[in-house]
Amino acid sequence: MKTLLFLFLCIASQCTLGFAAVVETPAGCPSSLFPLNLAVFGQSCFQFNFEKSDWEVARNRCLSDGGDLIQIRTEPLQRFLERLLGLQKTEKTGFWIGATDKDIESKWEWVTGEKNMTYSYWQDAQGTKAGKHSPDADLDDCALMRVDYDFKWYDVPCRNKYLTYSYICQFALNGSQISSGNTNNRYMSVMAVAVVAIAKLIAL
């Protein structure tokens, strides 16, 4: 999918069209996805959603689009997300990720069913019963990657009208659209496009 992106430079309430670009869905990402706020890393396509919701709603939205909440299985992916999300200013608190201990308390697993998480990035005692911060500790069953705490993971209630955050969906790449050796550290997002556009405007 392609979309025409218009960016505006606004100074003292006066806005001028400064840059227009055709933004294309990154190769390998599902063509049905809107082509903004997408990233490709490894063998997955990621969609960054800034509409606030609880964990359950966020996961259902990912599933309805053919994906699931992100599974951060490796440190390189964690660091990639930190670098990319460090550029945005929309979500200042956190992003839901696809980890839960709903079945067995403090036994975290990915939404895709892996029972043993070989990588995690919990803040201190988070992820254990001792680290629960809800009055009812058993409700803290879903994982949140906190932007405001160095992207560490926190366990929080899955459904709470006062705890709504952005979320990241993960999709399998369409391998037929990706050339071998080109699936690492590639991304296209509205954040990156905006930075380029502003730089061009300043240079004029």
mmCIF file of N, CA and C in Angstrom, residues 35-121:
data_model
loop_
_atom_site.group_PDB
_atom_site.id
_atom_site.type_symbol
_atom_site.label_atom_id
_atom_site.label_comp_id
_atom_site.label_asym_id
_atom_site.label_seq_id
_atom_site.Cartn_x
_atom_site.Cartn_y
_atom_site.Cartn_z
ATOM 1 N N PRO A 35 0.468 2.192 5.871
ATOM 2 C CA PRO A 35 1.930 2.189 5.768
ATOM 3 C C PRO A 35 2.692 3.123 6.697
ATOM 4 N N LEU A 36 2.049 3.708 7.693
ATOM 5 C CA LEU A 36 2.759 4.552 8.645
ATOM 6 C C LEU A 36 3.001 3.796 9.946
ATOM 7 N N ASN A 37 4.097 4.156 10.627
ATOM 8 C CA ASN A 37 4.448 3.550 11.908
ATOM 9 C C ASN A 37 4.673 2.045 11.804
ATOM 10 N N LEU A 38 5.315 1.624 10.732
ATOM 11 C CA LEU A 38 5.696 0.225 10.553
ATOM 12 C C LEU A 38 7.204 0.103 10.634
ATOM 13 N N ALA A 39 7.661 -1.036 11.100
ATOM 14 C CA ALA A 39 9.092 -1.305 11.170
ATOM 15 C C ALA A 39 9.334 -2.765 10.839
ATOM 16 N N VAL A 40 10.486 -3.052 10.248
ATOM 17 C CA VAL A 40 10.885 -4.427 9.948
ATOM 18 C C VAL A 40 12.178 -4.726 10.686
ATOM 19 N N PHE A 41 12.188 -5.839 11.394
ATOM 20 C CA PHE A 41 13.401 -6.288 12.080
ATOM 21 C C PHE A 41 13.413 -7.807 12.061
ATOM 22 N N GLY A 42 14.553 -8.399 11.668
ATOM 23 C CA GLY A 42 14.623 -9.854 11.588
ATOM 24 C C GLY A 42 13.602 -10.369 10.593
ATOM 25 N N GLN A 43 12.776 -11.302 11.027
ATOM 26 C CA GLN A 43 11.767 -11.900 10.155
ATOM 27 C C GLN A 43 10.355 -11.447 10.511
ATOM 28 N N SER A 44 10.240 -10.262 11.122
ATOM 29 C CA SER A 44 8.929 -9.777 11.542
ATOM 30 C C SER A 44 8.699 -8.329 11.137
ATOM 31 N N CYS A 45 7.430 -8.017 10.966
ATOM 32 C CA CYS A 45 6.986 -6.644 10.710
ATOM 33 C C CYS A 45 6.271 -6.168 11.972
ATOM 34 N N PHE A 46 6.556 -4.941 12.399
ATOM 35 C CA PHE A 46 5.959 -4.401 13.617
ATOM 36 C C PHE A 46 5.153 -3.147 13.303
ATOM 37 N N GLN A 47 4.007 -3.052 13.941
ATOM 38 C CA GLN A 47 3.127 -1.901 13.768
ATOM 39 C C GLN A 47 2.973 -1.209 15.122
ATOM 40 N N PHE A 48 3.301 0.082 15.157
ATOM 41 C CA PHE A 48 3.245 0.858 16.392
ATOM 42 C C PHE A 48 1.924 1.625 16.433
ATOM 43 N N ASN A 49 1.095 1.275 17.410
ATOM 44 C CA ASN A 49 -0.245 1.852 17.524
ATOM 45 C C ASN A 49 -0.301 2.782 18.726
ATOM 46 N N PHE A 50 -0.689 4.028 18.497
ATOM 47 C CA PHE A 50 -0.694 5.026 19.556
ATOM 48 C C PHE A 50 -2.091 5.284 20.122
ATOM 49 N N GLU A 51 -3.051 4.479 19.717
ATOM 50 C CA GLU A 51 -4.392 4.571 20.289
ATOM 51 C C GLU A 51 -4.402 3.831 21.618
ATOM 52 N N LYS A 52 -4.763 4.509 22.688
ATOM 53 C CA LYS A 52 -4.694 3.928 24.029
ATOM 54 C C LYS A 52 -5.757 2.844 24.217
ATOM 55 N N SER A 53 -5.352 1.772 24.874
ATOM 56 C CA SER A 53 -6.310 0.711 25.188
ATOM 57 C C SER A 53 -5.745 -0.138 26.309
ATOM 58 N N ASP A 54 -6.576 -1.027 26.862
ATOM 59 C CA ASP A 54 -6.035 -1.990 27.812
ATOM 60 C C ASP A 54 -5.398 -3.137 27.031
ATOM 61 N N TRP A 55 -4.774 -4.069 27.746
ATOM 62 C CA TRP A 55 -4.012 -5.143 27.095
ATOM 63 C C TRP A 55 -4.918 -6.048 26.268
ATOM 64 N N GLU A 56 -6.081 -6.377 26.813
ATOM 65 C CA GLU A 56 -6.996 -7.283 26.117
ATOM 66 C C GLU A 56 -7.458 -6.690 24.789
ATOM 67 N N VAL A 57 -7.858 -5.436 24.816
ATOM 68 C CA VAL A 57 -8.313 -4.777 23.590
ATOM 69 C C VAL A 57 -7.173 -4.674 22.592
ATOM 70 N N ALA A 58 -5.985 -4.324 23.081
ATOM 71 C CA ALA A 58 -4.821 -4.208 22.198
ATOM 72 C C ALA A 58 -4.545 -5.529 21.493
ATOM 73 N N ARG A 59 -4.581 -6.622 22.245
ATOM 74 C CA ARG A 59 -4.304 -7.913 21.620
ATOM 75 C C ARG A 59 -5.371 -8.274 20.589
ATOM 76 N N ASN A 60 -6.616 -8.034 20.919
ATOM 77 C CA ASN A 60 -7.687 -8.351 19.969
ATOM 78 C C ASN A 60 -7.551 -7.556 18.677
ATOM 79 N N ARG A 61 -7.091 -6.318 18.776
ATOM 80 C CA ARG A 61 -6.893 -5.512 17.575
ATOM 81 C C ARG A 61 -5.772 -6.083 16.716
ATOM 82 N N CYS A 62 -4.694 -6.511 17.369
ATOM 83 C CA CYS A 62 -3.596 -7.131 16.615
ATOM 84 C C CYS A 62 -4.076 -8.403 15.921
ATOM 85 N N LEU A 63 -4.809 -9.232 16.662
ATOM 86 C CA LEU A 63 -5.306 -10.490 16.106
ATOM 87 C C LEU A 63 -6.243 -10.247 14.929
ATOM 88 N N SER A 64 -7.071 -9.218 15.025
ATOM 89 C CA SER A 64 -8.025 -8.945 13.951
ATOM 90 C C SER A 64 -7.326 -8.526 12.664
ATOM 91 N N ASP A 65 -6.101 -8.022 12.782
ATOM 92 C CA ASP A 65 -5.325 -7.631 11.600
ATOM 93 C C ASP A 65 -4.421 -8.753 11.098
ATOM 94 N N GLY A 66 -4.463 -9.913 11.781
ATOM 95 C CA GLY A 66 -3.661 -11.052 11.353
ATOM 96 C C GLY A 66 -2.338 -11.202 12.062
ATOM 97 N N GLY A 67 -2.126 -10.441 13.141
ATOM 98 C CA GLY A 67 -0.881 -10.533 13.894
ATOM 99 C C GLY A 67 -1.156 -10.863 15.345
ATOM 100 N N ASP A 68 -0.265 -10.401 16.226
ATOM 101 C CA ASP A 68 -0.435 -10.572 17.665
ATOM 102 C C ASP A 68 0.413 -9.514 18.344
ATOM 103 N N LEU A 69 0.283 -9.377 19.646
ATOM 104 C CA LEU A 69 1.141 -8.441 20.359
ATOM 105 C C LEU A 69 2.598 -8.876 20.234
ATOM 106 N N ILE A 70 3.493 -7.921 20.237
ATOM 107 C CA ILE A 70 4.909 -8.180 20.006
ATOM 108 C C ILE A 70 5.497 -9.134 21.044
ATOM 109 N N GLN A 71 6.376 -10.020 20.588
ATOM 110 C CA GLN A 71 7.133 -10.912 21.472
ATOM 111 C C GLN A 71 8.612 -10.521 21.368
ATOM 112 N N ILE A 72 9.148 -9.980 22.448
ATOM 113 C CA ILE A 72 10.541 -9.508 22.446
ATOM 114 C C ILE A 72 11.419 -10.643 22.965
ATOM 115 N N ARG A 73 11.863 -11.486 22.064
ATOM 116 C CA ARG A 73 12.572 -12.706 22.457
ATOM 117 C C ARG A 73 14.084 -12.539 22.549
ATOM 118 N N THR A 74 14.617 -11.430 22.051
ATOM 119 C CA THR A 74 16.072 -11.263 22.025
ATOM 120 C C THR A 74 16.463 -9.849 22.439
ATOM 121 N N GLU A 75 17.675 -9.712 22.939
ATOM 122 C CA GLU A 75 18.185 -8.386 23.299
ATOM 123 C C GLU A 75 18.331 -7.471 22.085
ATOM 124 N N PRO A 76 18.808 -7.971 20.924
ATOM 125 C CA PRO A 76 18.891 -7.075 19.760
ATOM 126 C C PRO A 76 17.553 -6.432 19.403
ATOM 127 N N LEU A 77 16.450 -7.173 19.513
ATOM 128 C CA LEU A 77 15.143 -6.585 19.226
ATOM 129 C C LEU A 77 14.787 -5.534 20.277
ATOM 130 N N GLN A 78 15.070 -5.820 21.532
ATOM 131 C CA GLN A 78 14.814 -4.846 22.598
ATOM 132 C C GLN A 78 15.568 -3.545 22.325
ATOM 133 N N ARG A 79 16.843 -3.658 21.966
ATOM 134 C CA ARG A 79 17.660 -2.461 21.710
ATOM 135 C C ARG A 79 17.164 -1.713 20.468
ATOM 136 N N PHE A 80 16.718 -2.452 19.459
ATOM 137 C CA PHE A 80 16.169 -1.833 18.256
ATOM 138 C C PHE A 80 14.943 -0.994 18.607
ATOM 139 N N LEU A 81 14.070 -1.551 19.439
ATOM 140 C CA LEU A 81 12.868 -0.829 19.848
ATOM 141 C C LEU A 81 13.220 0.417 20.648
ATOM 142 N N GLU A 82 14.214 0.303 21.503
ATOM 143 C CA GLU A 82 14.630 1.455 22.298
ATOM 144 C C GLU A 82 15.117 2.589 21.402
ATOM 145 N N ARG A 83 15.917 2.243 20.398
ATOM 146 C CA ARG A 83 16.434 3.275 19.490
ATOM 147 C C ARG A 83 15.305 3.910 18.686
ATOM 148 N N LEU A 84 14.409 3.089 18.186
ATOM 149 C CA LEU A 84 13.333 3.596 17.342
ATOM 150 C C LEU A 84 12.318 4.405 18.143
ATOM 151 N N LEU A 85 11.878 3.863 19.274
ATOM 152 C CA LEU A 85 10.855 4.539 20.062
ATOM 153 C C LEU A 85 11.406 5.730 20.826
ATOM 154 N N GLY A 86 12.716 5.791 20.957
ATOM 155 C CA GLY A 86 13.322 6.962 21.579
ATOM 156 C C GLY A 86 13.153 8.212 20.740
ATOM 157 N N LEU A 87 12.790 8.052 19.457
ATOM 158 C CA LEU A 87 12.610 9.185 18.551
ATOM 159 C C LEU A 87 11.220 9.804 18.659
ATOM 160 N N GLN A 88 10.253 9.027 19.184
ATOM 161 C CA GLN A 88 8.871 9.514 19.198
ATOM 162 C C GLN A 88 8.555 10.199 20.527
ATOM 163 N N LYS A 89 7.585 11.106 20.481
ATOM 164 C CA LYS A 89 7.186 11.848 21.676
ATOM 165 C C LYS A 89 5.699 11.672 21.993
ATOM 166 N N THR A 90 5.023 10.820 21.223
ATOM 167 C CA THR A 90 3.583 10.651 21.407
ATOM 168 C C THR A 90 3.265 9.849 22.659
ATOM 169 N N GLU A 91 3.909 8.689 22.816
ATOM 170 C CA GLU A 91 3.683 7.824 23.973
ATOM 171 C C GLU A 91 4.816 8.040 24.976
ATOM 172 N N LYS A 92 4.487 8.618 26.117
ATOM 173 C CA LYS A 92 5.503 8.939 27.118
ATOM 174 C C LYS A 92 5.526 7.950 28.272
ATOM 175 N N THR A 93 4.601 6.995 28.282
ATOM 176 C CA THR A 93 4.538 6.043 29.388
ATOM 177 C C THR A 93 4.977 4.646 28.980
ATOM 178 N N GLY A 94 4.226 3.989 28.091
ATOM 179 C CA GLY A 94 4.625 2.634 27.749
ATOM 180 C C GLY A 94 3.823 2.006 26.625
ATOM 181 N N PHE A 95 4.298 0.827 26.198
ATOM 182 C CA PHE A 95 3.666 0.047 25.133
ATOM 183 C C PHE A 95 3.378 -1.360 25.655
ATOM 184 N N TRP A 96 2.171 -1.830 25.405
ATOM 185 C CA TRP A 96 1.847 -3.216 25.737
ATOM 186 C C TRP A 96 2.678 -4.167 24.883
ATOM 187 N N ILE A 97 3.153 -5.256 25.511
ATOM 188 C CA ILE A 97 3.839 -6.318 24.779
ATOM 189 C C ILE A 97 3.136 -7.649 25.068
ATOM 190 N N GLY A 98 3.430 -8.659 24.261
ATOM 191 C CA GLY A 98 2.678 -9.909 24.319
ATOM 192 C C GLY A 98 3.179 -10.931 25.306
ATOM 193 N N ALA A 99 3.331 -10.534 26.569
ATOM 194 C CA ALA A 99 3.731 -11.476 27.615
ATOM 195 C C ALA A 99 2.678 -11.463 28.716
ATOM 196 N N THR A 100 2.397 -12.638 29.276
ATOM 197 C CA THR A 100 1.378 -12.743 30.322
ATOM 198 C C THR A 100 1.690 -13.905 31.263
ATOM 199 N N ASP A 101 1.235 -13.780 32.515
ATOM 200 C CA ASP A 101 1.333 -14.903 33.458
ATOM 201 C C ASP A 101 -0.056 -15.248 33.997
ATOM 202 N N LYS A 102 -1.044 -15.164 33.119
ATOM 203 C CA LYS A 102 -2.427 -15.452 33.514
ATOM 204 C C LYS A 102 -2.616 -16.894 33.973
ATOM 205 N N ASP A 103 -1.919 -17.827 33.347
ATOM 206 C CA ASP A 103 -2.129 -19.246 33.657
ATOM 207 C C ASP A 103 -1.521 -19.631 34.999
ATOM 208 N N ILE A 104 -0.250 -19.261 35.200
ATOM 209 C CA ILE A 104 0.448 -19.572 36.452
ATOM 210 C C ILE A 104 1.143 -18.304 36.926
ATOM 211 N N GLU A 105 0.857 -17.876 38.152
ATOM 212 C CA GLU A 105 1.419 -16.651 38.686
ATOM 213 C C GLU A 105 2.947 -16.662 38.651
ATOM 214 N N SER A 106 3.523 -15.595 38.076
ATOM 215 C CA SER A 106 4.969 -15.391 37.949
ATOM 216 C C SER A 106 5.629 -16.327 36.942
ATOM 217 N N LYS A 107 4.835 -17.125 36.236
ATOM 218 C CA LYS A 107 5.353 -17.980 35.164
ATOM 219 C C LYS A 107 4.956 -17.328 33.841
ATOM 220 N N TRP A 108 5.849 -16.482 33.342
ATOM 221 C CA TRP A 108 5.529 -15.679 32.167
ATOM 222 C C TRP A 108 5.738 -16.452 30.876
ATOM 223 N N GLU A 109 4.851 -16.208 29.939
ATOM 224 C CA GLU A 109 4.971 -16.832 28.627
ATOM 225 C C GLU A 109 4.492 -15.850 27.563
ATOM 226 N N TRP A 110 4.926 -16.088 26.342
ATOM 227 C CA TRP A 110 4.487 -15.248 25.232
ATOM 228 C C TRP A 110 3.097 -15.658 24.781
ATOM 229 N N VAL A 111 2.376 -14.725 24.182
ATOM 230 C CA VAL A 111 1.002 -15.002 23.749
ATOM 231 C C VAL A 111 0.939 -16.101 22.696
ATOM 232 N N THR A 112 2.051 -16.361 22.037
ATOM 233 C CA THR A 112 2.081 -17.405 21.014
ATOM 234 C C THR A 112 2.252 -18.798 21.608
ATOM 235 N N GLY A 113 2.406 -18.889 22.944
ATOM 236 C CA GLY A 113 2.385 -20.180 23.600
ATOM 237 C C GLY A 113 3.694 -20.704 24.151
ATOM 238 N N GLU A 114 4.816 -20.014 23.890
ATOM 239 C CA GLU A 114 6.087 -20.493 24.439
ATOM 240 C C GLU A 114 6.049 -20.434 25.965
ATOM 241 N N LYS A 115 6.320 -21.551 26.609
ATOM 242 C CA LYS A 115 6.212 -21.634 28.063
ATOM 243 C C LYS A 115 7.449 -21.101 28.776
ATOM 244 N N ASN A 116 8.571 -21.072 28.097
ATOM 245 C CA ASN A 116 9.806 -20.610 28.729
ATOM 246 C C ASN A 116 10.347 -19.393 27.992
ATOM 247 N N MET A 117 10.392 -18.255 28.683
ATOM 248 C CA MET A 117 10.937 -17.043 28.096
ATOM 249 C C MET A 117 12.447 -17.036 28.326
ATOM 250 N N THR A 118 13.209 -17.147 27.261
ATOM 251 C CA THR A 118 14.667 -17.196 27.390
ATOM 252 C C THR A 118 15.278 -15.810 27.512
ATOM 253 N N TYR A 119 14.489 -14.776 27.203
ATOM 254 C CA TYR A 119 14.967 -13.400 27.363
ATOM 255 C C TYR A 119 13.872 -12.573 28.019
ATOM 256 N N SER A 120 14.272 -11.700 28.937
ATOM 257 C CA SER A 120 13.326 -10.769 29.556
ATOM 258 C C SER A 120 14.088 -9.521 29.978
ATOM 259 N N TYR A 121 13.346 -8.461 30.253
ATOM 260 C CA TYR A 121 13.973 -7.187 30.607
ATOM 261 C C TYR A 121 13.157 -6.502 31.702
#
